mmCIF file of C-alpha atoms in Angstrom:
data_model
loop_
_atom_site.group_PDB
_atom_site.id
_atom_site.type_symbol
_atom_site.label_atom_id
_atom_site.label_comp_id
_atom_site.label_asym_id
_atom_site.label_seq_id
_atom_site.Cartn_x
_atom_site.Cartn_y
_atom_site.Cartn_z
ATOM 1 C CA UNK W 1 18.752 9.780 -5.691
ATOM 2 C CA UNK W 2 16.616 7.892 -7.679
ATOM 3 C CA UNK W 3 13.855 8.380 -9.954
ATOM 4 C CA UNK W 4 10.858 6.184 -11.743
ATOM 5 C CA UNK W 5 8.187 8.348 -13.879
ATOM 6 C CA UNK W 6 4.830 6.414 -14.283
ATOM 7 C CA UNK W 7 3.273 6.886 -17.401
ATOM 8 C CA UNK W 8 -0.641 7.273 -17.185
ATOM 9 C CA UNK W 9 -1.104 9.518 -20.341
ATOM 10 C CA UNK W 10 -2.999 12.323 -18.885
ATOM 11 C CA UNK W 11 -1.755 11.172 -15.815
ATOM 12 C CA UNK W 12 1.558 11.312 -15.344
ATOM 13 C CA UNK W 13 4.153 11.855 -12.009
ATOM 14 C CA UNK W 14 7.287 11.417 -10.203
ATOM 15 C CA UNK W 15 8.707 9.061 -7.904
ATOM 16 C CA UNK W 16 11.560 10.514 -5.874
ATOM 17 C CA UNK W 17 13.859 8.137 -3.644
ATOM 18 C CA UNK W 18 16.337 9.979 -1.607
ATOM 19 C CA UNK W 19 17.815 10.030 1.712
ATOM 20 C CA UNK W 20 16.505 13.329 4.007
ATOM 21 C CA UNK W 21 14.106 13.960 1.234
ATOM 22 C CA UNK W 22 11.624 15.052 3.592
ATOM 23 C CA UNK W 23 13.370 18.350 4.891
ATOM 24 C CA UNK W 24 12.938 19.694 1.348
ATOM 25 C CA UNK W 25 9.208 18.961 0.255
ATOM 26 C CA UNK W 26 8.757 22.451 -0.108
ATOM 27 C CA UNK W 27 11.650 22.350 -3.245
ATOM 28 C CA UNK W 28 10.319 19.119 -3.970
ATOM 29 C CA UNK W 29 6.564 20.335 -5.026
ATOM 30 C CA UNK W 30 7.300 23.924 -6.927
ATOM 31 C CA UNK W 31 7.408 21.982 -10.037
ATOM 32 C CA UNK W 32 3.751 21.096 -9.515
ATOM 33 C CA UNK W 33 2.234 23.300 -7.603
ATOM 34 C CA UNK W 34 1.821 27.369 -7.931
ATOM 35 C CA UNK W 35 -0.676 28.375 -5.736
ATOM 36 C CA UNK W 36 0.081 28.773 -1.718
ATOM 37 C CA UNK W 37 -2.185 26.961 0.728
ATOM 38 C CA UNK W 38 -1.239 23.400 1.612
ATOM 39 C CA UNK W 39 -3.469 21.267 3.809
ATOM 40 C CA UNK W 40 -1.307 18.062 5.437
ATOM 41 C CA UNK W 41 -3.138 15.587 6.514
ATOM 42 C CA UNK W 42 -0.995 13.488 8.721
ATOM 43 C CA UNK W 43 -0.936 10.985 11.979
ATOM 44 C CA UNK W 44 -0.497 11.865 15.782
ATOM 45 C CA UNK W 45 3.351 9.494 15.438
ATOM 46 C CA UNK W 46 4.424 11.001 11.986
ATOM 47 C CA UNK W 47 3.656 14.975 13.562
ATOM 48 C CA UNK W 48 5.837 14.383 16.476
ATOM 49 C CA UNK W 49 8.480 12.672 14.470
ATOM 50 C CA UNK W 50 8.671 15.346 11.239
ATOM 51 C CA UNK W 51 5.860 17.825 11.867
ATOM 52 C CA UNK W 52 8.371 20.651 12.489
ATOM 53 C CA UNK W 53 10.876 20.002 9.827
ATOM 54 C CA UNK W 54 7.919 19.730 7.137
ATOM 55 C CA UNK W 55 6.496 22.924 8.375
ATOM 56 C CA UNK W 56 9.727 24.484 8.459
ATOM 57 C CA UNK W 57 10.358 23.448 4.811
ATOM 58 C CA UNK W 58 7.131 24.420 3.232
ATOM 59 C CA UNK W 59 7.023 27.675 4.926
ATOM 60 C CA UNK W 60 9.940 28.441 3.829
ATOM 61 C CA UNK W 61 9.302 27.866 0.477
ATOM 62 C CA UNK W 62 6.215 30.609 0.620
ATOM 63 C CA UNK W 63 3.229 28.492 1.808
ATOM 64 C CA UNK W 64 0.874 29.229 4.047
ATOM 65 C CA UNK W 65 0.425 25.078 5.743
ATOM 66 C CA UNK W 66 -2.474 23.354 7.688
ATOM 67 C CA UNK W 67 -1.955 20.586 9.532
ATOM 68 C CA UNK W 68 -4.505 18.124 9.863
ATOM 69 C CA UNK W 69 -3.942 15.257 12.590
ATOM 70 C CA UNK W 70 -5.347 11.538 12.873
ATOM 71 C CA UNK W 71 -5.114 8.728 15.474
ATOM 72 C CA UNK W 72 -2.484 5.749 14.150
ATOM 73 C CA UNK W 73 -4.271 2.613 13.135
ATOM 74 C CA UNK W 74 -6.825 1.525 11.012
ATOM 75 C CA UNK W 75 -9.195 3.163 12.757
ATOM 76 C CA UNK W 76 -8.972 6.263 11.452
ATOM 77 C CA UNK W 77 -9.739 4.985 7.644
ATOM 78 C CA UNK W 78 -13.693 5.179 8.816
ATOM 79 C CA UNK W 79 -16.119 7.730 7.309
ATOM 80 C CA UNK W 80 -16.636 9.434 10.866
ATOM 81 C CA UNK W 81 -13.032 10.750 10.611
ATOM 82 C CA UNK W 82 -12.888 11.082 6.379
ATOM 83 C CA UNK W 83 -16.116 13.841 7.486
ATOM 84 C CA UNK W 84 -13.543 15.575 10.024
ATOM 85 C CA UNK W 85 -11.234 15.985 6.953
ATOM 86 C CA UNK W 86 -13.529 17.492 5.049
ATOM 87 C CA UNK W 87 -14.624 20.014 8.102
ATOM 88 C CA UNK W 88 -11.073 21.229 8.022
ATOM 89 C CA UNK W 89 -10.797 21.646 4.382
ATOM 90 C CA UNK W 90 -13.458 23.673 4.891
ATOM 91 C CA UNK W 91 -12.811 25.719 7.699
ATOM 92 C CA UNK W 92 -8.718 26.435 5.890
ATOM 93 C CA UNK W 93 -10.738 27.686 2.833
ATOM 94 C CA UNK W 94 -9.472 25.041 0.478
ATOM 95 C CA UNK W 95 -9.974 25.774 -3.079
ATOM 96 C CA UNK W 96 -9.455 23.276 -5.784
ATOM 97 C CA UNK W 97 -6.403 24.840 -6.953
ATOM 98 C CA UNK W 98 -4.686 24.205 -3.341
ATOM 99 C CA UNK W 99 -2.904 21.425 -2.446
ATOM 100 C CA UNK W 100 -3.331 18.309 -0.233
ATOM 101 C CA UNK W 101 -0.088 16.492 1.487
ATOM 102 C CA UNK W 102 -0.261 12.733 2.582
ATOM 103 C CA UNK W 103 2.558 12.641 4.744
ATOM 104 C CA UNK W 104 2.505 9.024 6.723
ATOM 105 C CA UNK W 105 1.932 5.288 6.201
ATOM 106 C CA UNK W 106 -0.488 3.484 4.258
ATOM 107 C CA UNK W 107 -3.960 4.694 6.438
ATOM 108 C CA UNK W 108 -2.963 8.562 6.434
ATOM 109 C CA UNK W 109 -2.178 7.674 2.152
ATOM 110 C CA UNK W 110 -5.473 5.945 1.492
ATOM 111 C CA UNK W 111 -7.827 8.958 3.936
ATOM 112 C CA UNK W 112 -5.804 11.976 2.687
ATOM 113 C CA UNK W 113 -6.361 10.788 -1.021
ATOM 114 C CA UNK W 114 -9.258 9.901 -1.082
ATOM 115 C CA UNK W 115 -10.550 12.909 0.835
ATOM 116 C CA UNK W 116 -8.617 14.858 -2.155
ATOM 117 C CA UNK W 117 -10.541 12.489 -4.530
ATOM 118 C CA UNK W 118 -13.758 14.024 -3.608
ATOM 119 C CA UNK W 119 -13.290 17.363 -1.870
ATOM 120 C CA UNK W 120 -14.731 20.137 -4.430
ATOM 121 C CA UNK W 121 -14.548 16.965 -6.919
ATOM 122 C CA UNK W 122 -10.721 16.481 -7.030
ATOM 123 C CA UNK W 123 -7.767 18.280 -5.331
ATOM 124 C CA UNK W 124 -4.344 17.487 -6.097
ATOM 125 C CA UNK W 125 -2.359 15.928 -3.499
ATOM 126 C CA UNK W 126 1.169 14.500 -3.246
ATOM 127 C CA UNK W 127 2.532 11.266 -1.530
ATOM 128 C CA UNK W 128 5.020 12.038 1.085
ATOM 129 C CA UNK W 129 4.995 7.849 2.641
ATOM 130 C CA UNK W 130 6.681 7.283 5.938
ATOM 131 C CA UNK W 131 6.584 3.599 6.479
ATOM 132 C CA UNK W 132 8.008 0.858 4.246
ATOM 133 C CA UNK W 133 4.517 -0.317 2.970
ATOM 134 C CA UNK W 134 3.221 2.949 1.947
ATOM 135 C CA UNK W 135 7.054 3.596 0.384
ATOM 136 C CA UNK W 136 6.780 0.574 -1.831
ATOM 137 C CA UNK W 137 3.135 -0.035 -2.204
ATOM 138 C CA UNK W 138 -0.127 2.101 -1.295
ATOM 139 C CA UNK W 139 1.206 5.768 -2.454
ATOM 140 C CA UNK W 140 1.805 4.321 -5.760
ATOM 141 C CA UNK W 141 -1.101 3.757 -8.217
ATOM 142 C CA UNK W 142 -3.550 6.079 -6.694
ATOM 143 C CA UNK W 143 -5.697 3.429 -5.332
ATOM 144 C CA UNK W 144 -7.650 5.618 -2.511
ATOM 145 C CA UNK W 145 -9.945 4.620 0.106
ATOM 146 C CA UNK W 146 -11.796 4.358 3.633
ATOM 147 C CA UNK W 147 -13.483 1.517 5.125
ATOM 148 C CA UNK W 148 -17.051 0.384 6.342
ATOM 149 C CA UNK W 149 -18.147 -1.772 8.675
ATOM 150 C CA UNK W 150 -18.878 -4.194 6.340
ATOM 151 C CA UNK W 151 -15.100 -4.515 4.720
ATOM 152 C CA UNK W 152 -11.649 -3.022 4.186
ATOM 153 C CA UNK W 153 -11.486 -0.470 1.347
ATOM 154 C CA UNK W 154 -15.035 -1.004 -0.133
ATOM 155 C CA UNK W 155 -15.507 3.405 -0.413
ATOM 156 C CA UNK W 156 -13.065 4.241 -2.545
ATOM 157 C CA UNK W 157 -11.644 5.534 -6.110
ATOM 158 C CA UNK W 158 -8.435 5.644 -8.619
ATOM 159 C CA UNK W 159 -6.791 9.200 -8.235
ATOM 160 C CA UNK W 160 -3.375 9.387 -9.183
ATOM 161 C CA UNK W 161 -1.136 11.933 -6.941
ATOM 162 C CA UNK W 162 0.840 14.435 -8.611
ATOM 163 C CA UNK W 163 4.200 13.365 -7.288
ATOM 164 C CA UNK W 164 5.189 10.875 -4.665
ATOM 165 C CA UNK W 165 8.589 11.544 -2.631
ATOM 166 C CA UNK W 166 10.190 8.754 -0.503
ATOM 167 C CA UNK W 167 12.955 9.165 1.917
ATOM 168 C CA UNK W 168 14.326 5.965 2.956
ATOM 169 C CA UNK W 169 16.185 7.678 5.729
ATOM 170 C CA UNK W 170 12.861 8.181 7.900
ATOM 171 C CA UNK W 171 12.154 4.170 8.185
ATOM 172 C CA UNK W 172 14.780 3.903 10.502
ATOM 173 C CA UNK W 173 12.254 5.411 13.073
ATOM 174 C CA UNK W 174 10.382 1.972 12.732
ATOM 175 C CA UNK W 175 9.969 -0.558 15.050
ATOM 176 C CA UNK W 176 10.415 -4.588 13.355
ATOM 177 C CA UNK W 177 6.919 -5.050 13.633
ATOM 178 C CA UNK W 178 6.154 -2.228 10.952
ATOM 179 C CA UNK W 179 9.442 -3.379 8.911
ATOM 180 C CA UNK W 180 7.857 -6.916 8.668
ATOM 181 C CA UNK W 181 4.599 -5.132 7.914
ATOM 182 C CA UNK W 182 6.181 -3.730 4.906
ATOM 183 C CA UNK W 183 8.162 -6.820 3.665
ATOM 184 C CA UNK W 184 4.668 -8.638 3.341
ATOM 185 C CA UNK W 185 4.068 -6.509 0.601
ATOM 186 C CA UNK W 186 8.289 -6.394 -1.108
ATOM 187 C CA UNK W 187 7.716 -10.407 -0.311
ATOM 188 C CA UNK W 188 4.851 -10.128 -2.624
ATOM 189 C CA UNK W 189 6.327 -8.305 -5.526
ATOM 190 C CA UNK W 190 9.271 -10.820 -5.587
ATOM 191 C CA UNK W 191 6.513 -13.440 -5.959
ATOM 192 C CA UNK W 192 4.362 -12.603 -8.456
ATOM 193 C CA UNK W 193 7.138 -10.671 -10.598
ATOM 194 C CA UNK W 194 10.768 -11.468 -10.062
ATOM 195 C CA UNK W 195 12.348 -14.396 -8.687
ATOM 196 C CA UNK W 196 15.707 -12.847 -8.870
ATOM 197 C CA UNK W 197 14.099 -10.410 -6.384
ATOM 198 C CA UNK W 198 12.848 -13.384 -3.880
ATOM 199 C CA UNK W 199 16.394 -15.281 -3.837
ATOM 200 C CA UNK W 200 18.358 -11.798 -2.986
ATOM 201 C CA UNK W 201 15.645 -10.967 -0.558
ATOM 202 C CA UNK W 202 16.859 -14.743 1.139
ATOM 203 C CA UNK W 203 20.220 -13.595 1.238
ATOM 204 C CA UNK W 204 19.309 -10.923 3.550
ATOM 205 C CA UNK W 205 19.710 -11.822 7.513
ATOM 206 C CA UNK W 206 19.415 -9.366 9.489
ATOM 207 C CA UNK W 207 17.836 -5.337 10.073
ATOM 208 C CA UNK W 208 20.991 -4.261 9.021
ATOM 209 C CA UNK W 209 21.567 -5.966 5.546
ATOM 210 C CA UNK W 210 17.990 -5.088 5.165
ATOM 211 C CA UNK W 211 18.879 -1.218 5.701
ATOM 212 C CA UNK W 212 21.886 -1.472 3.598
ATOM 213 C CA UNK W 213 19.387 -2.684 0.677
ATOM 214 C CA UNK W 214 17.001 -0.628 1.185
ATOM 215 C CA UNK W 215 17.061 2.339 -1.782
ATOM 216 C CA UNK W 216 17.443 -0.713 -4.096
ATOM 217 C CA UNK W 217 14.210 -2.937 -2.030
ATOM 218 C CA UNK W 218 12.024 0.146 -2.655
ATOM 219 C CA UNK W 219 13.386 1.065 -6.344
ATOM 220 C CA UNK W 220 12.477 -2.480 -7.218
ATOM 221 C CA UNK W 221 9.176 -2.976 -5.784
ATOM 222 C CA UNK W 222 8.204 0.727 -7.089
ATOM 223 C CA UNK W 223 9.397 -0.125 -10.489
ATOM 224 C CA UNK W 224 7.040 -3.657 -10.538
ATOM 225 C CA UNK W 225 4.050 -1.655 -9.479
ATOM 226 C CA UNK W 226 4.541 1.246 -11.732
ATOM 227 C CA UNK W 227 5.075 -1.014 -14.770
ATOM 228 C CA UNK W 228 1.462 -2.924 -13.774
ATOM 229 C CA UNK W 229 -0.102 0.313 -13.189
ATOM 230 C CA UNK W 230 1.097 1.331 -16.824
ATOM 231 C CA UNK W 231 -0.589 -1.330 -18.007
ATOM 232 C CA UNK W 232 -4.163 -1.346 -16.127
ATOM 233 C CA UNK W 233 -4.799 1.669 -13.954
ATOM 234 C CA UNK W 234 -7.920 0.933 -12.971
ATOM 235 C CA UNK W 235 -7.811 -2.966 -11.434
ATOM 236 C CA UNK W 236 -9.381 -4.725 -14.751
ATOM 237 C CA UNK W 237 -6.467 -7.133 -15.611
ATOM 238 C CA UNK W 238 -2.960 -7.026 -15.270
ATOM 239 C CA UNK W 239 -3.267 -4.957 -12.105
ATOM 240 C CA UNK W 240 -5.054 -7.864 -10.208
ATOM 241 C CA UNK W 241 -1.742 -9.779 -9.617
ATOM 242 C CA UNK W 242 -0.815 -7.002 -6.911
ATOM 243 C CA UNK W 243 -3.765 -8.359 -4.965
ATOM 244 C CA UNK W 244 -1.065 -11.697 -4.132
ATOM 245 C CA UNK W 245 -2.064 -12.525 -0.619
ATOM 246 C CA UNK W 246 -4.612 -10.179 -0.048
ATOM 247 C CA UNK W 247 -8.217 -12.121 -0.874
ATOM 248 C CA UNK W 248 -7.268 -13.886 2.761
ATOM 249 C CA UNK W 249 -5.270 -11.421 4.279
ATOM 250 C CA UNK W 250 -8.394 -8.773 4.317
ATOM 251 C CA UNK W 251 -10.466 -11.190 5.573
ATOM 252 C CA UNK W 252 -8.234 -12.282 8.631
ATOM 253 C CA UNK W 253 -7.846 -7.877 8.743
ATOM 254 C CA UNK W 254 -11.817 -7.952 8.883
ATOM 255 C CA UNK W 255 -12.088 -10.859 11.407
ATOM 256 C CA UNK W 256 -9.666 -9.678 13.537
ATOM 257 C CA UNK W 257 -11.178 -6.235 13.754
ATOM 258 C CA UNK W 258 -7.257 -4.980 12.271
ATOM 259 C CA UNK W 259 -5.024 -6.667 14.948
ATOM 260 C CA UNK W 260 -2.549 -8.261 12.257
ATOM 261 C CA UNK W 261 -1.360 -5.202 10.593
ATOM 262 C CA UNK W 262 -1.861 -5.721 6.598
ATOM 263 C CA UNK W 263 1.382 -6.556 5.873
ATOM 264 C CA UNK W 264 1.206 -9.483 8.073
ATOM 265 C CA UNK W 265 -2.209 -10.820 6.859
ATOM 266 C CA UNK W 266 -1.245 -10.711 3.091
ATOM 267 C CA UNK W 267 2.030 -12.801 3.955
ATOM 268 C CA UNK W 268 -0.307 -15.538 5.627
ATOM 269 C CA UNK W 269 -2.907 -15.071 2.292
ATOM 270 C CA UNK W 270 0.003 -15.786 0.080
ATOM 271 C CA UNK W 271 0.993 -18.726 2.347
ATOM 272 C CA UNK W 272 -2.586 -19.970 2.447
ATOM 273 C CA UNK W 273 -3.848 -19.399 -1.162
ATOM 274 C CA UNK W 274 -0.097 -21.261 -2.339
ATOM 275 C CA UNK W 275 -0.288 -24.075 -0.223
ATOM 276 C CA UNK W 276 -4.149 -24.307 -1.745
ATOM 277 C CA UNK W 277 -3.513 -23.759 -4.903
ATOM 278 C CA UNK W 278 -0.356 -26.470 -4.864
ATOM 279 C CA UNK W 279 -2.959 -29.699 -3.888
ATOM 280 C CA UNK W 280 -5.385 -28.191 -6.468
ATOM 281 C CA UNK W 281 -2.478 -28.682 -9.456
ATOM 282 C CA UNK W 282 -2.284 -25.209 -10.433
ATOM 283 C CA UNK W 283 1.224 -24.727 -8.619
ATOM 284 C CA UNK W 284 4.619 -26.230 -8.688
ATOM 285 C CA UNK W 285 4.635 -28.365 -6.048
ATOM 286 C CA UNK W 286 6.971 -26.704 -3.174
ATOM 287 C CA UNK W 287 5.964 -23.107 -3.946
ATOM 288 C CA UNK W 288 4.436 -22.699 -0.485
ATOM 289 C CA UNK W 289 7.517 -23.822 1.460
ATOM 290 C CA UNK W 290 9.748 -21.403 0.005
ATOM 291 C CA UNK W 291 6.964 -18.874 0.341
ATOM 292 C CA UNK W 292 7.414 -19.854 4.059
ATOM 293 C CA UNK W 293 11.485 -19.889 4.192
ATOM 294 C CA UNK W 294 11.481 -16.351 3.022
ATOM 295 C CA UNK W 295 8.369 -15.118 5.498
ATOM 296 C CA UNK W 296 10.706 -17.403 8.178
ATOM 297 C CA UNK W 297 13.709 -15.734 7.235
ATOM 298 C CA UNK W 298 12.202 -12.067 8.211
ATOM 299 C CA UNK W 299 10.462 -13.274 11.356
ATOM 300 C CA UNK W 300 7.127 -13.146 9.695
ATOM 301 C CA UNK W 301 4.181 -15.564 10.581
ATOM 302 C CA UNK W 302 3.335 -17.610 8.210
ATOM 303 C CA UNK W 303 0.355 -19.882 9.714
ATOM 304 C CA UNK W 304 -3.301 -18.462 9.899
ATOM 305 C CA UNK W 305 -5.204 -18.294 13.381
ATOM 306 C CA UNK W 306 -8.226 -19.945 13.919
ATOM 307 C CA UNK W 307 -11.128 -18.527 11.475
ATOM 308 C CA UNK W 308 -14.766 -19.239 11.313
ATOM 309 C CA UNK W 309 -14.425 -19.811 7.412
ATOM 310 C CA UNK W 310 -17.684 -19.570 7.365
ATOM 311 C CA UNK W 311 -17.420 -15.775 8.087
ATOM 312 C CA UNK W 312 -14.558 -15.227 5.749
ATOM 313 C CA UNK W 313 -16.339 -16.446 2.863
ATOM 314 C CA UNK W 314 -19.058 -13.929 3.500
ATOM 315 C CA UNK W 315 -16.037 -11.222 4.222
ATOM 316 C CA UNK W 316 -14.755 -12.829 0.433
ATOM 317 C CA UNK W 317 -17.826 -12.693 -1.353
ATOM 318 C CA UNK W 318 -18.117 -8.558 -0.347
ATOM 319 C CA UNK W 319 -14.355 -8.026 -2.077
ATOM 320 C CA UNK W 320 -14.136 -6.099 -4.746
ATOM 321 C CA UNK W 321 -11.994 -8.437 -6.673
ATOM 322 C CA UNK W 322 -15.908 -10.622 -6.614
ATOM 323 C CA UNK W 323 -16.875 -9.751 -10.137
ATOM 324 C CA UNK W 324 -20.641 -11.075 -11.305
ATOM 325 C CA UNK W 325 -20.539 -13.823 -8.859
ATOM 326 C CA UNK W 326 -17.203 -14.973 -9.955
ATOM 327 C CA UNK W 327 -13.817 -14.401 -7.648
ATOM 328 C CA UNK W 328 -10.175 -13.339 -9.157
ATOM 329 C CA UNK W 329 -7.895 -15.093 -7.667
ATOM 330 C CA UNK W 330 -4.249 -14.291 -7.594
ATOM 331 C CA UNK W 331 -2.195 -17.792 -7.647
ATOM 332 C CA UNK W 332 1.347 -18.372 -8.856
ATOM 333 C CA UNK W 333 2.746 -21.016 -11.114
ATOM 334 C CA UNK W 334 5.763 -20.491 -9.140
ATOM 335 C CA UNK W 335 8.147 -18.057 -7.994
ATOM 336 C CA UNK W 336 7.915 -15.129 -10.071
ATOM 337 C CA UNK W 337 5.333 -15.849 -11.862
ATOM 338 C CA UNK W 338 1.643 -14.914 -10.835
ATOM 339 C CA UNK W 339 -1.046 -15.233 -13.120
ATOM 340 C CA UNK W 340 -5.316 -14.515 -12.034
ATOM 341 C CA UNK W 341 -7.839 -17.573 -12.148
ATOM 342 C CA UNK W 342 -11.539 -16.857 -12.197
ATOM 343 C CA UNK W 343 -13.355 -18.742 -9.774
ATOM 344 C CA UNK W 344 -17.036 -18.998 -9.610
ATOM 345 C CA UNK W 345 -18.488 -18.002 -6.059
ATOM 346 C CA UNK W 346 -19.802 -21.457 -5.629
ATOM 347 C CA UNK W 347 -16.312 -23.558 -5.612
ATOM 348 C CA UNK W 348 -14.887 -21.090 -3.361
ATOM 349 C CA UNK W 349 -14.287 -23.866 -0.692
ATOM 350 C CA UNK W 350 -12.076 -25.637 -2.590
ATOM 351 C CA UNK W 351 -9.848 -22.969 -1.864
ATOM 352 C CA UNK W 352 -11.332 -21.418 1.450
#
C-alpha cells in the first residue's frame, strides 16, 4: 500500500494505492463519512465488472447504496445525462450530508463530480478510478466537468473529493487501447516534470513490464500532480503545465466528435506542439523525436490526421486556457522540463 496526502489547506485528502482495494471501499470511507446513504454513480462496463463486490462491501459496512448507471464514452459527459443524475439524486432523497461515489474512468470522474459540485450546492464525493487515466490523472485535483456542443469541458468547476482510492489490480480488465489511453497522460508527466521518469518509462517493452511497474507508474504520476495542485489549485499558474498536449489534443477530441480517446489526442498534441515549438527556437532541438520514440515504444500514434486548421483554431480560441485574447501554451525546453508561453490569439498560426 501506498499513500500521498494532498495538501489544499481547507482542503485536504487521501490517496490510497493498493491491490483489491476496491472490495473494501466501505472500510475505506468510515474515516470520512458518518451518515448512511451513498449514491454511485458509475458506467454500464465498470457495474458488470465490480458492481456486486462494491455493493457487497458498502452494505456491509451499514449503508444503504444507489446505483446510478451511464453509457461508456464521452457521450455521457453531456448536460442531457448530468440532468438524469440529478433526477436520481432526487428521487434517493439525497441530502447534503450523504455521499456521492465516482467509481469508473475519467467520464464517470468528471459527471459524478461535478454533479456533486452542484447538487444542493456541494456534496461530498470520493474517487474510486478504474482505468489508468482516471488512476493517475482526472480523480486527482478535483477538476470537474461536462461538455457542450461547443467544446470539451467548458461547464465545469474545482471541487476537491474527500478521498481518492486506486486499486491497480482492476486495470488488468483493460484492453491496450485504454492502457495506451492512459500512458498519454504518465507520458506527459515524465515530460513536463521528470526525465528520470521518461528514460525508465523507455526501458519498459512490453504489457507485462508495464504491469510489473505499475504501483510505482501511478505513485509517480500522482505524486507530480499532487505537488502542482499544492501549488495552484485552481489552473492560474503552475497548474497549466498539466495541460502538456492537450491545447491540440481537445481539438482533434472536438473534430473528431471523440473517436481518439483523450489519451491518444494529448500524445499527438505533445508531438505536434514539440515539433512546433522546436523550428520556433523555444526547444532543444530533438525534443520531438524522443517524444515520438517513447509514444513508438507503447504503440501509440504519434502523427495527427488530417484537420481543417481552420476549425481547430476556432475549437482553440473557445479553450479555457484562452485568457483575454491571449493563449497559454504548454511547451518544453526539453525533457523534463515544461514551462507556459503566452501567446497572443493573433500569432496562433505560427504554431497551429
Amino acid at each position: 500500500m501506498r499513500n500521498l496526502n494532498v495538501d489544499l489547506g481547507t482542503n485536504r485528502y487521501s490517496i490510497i494505492i493498493q491491490k483489491s482495494l476496491i472490495k473494501n471501499i466501505g472500510n475505506e470511507i468510515g474515516d470520512i463519512y458518518t451518515n448512511k446513504k451513498i449514491s454511485v454513480v458509475t458506467d454500464e462496463n465498470v457495474l458488470a465488472l465490480y458492481g456486486t463486490c462494491v455493493r457487497e462491501s458498502l452494505e456491509k459496512s451499514g449503508y444503504t447504496v444507489q446505483f446510478i448507471v451511464v453509457k461508456p464514452g464521452e457521450t455521457s459527459k453531456s448536460m442531457e445525462v448530468l440532468k438524469s443524475v440529478y433526477q436520481q439524486f432526487i428521487d434517493f432523497n439525497l441530502t447534503r450530508s450523504d455521499l456521492v461515489i465516482a467509481l469508473g474512468g475519467g467520464v464517470v470522474g468528471d459527471l459524478a463530480g461535478f454533479a456533486a459540485s452542484t447538487y444542493l450546492r456541494g456534496v461530498d464525493y470520493v474517487q474510486v478510478p478504474t482505468t489508468l487515466l482516471a488512476q493517475i490523472d482526472s480523480s486527482i485535483g478535483g477538476k470537474v466537468a461536462v461538455n457542450i456542443e461547443q467544446g470539451k469541458n467548458l461547464i465545469g468547476s474545482f471541487y476537491q473529493p474527500k478521498k481518492v482510492l486506486i486499486d491497480p489490480k482492476v486495470l488488468h480488465t483493460l484492453d491496450d487501447k485504454l492502457i495506451r489511453d492512459g500512458l498519454g497522460e504518465v507520458i506527459k508527466y515524465a515530460c513536463i516534470r521528470d526525465e528520470g521518469f521518461f528514460r525508465e518509462l523507455l526501458t519498459i517493452g512490453t504489457r507485462e513490464q508495464l504491469f510489473d511497474n505499475i504501483e510505482n507508474i501511478i505513485y509517480t504520476c500522482c505524486n507530480i500532480k499532487r505537488q502542482v495542485v499544492e501549488m495552484d489549485e485552481h489552473d492560474k499558474g503552475e497548474r497549466m503545465l498539466l495541460n502538456f498536449g492537450h491545447t491540440m489534443g481537445h481539438a482533434i477530441e472536438k473534430c473528431f466528435d471523440y473517436r481518439y480517446a483523450h489519451g491518444e489526442a494529448v500524445a499527438m498534441g505533445m508531438y505536434y506542439i514539440t515539433l512546433k515549438s522546436e523550428a520556433s527556437g523555444y526547444t532543444e532541438p530533438g525534443t520531438a523525436d524522443e517524444i515520438k520514440k517513447i509514444l513508438v515504444n507503447f504503440n501509440i500514434e504519434y502523427n495527427i490526421p488530417e484537420l481543417n486548421m481552420d476549425k481547430v483554431r476556432d475549437t482553440i480560441l473557445l479553450d479555457k486556457k484562452n485568457i483575454s485574447g491571449k493563449m497559454n501554451l504548454i511547451l518544453l525546453k526539453r525533457i523534463g522540463y515544461g514551462f507556459i508561453e503566452n501567446v497572443p490569439a493573433e500569432n496562433l498560426n505560427k504554431f497551429f
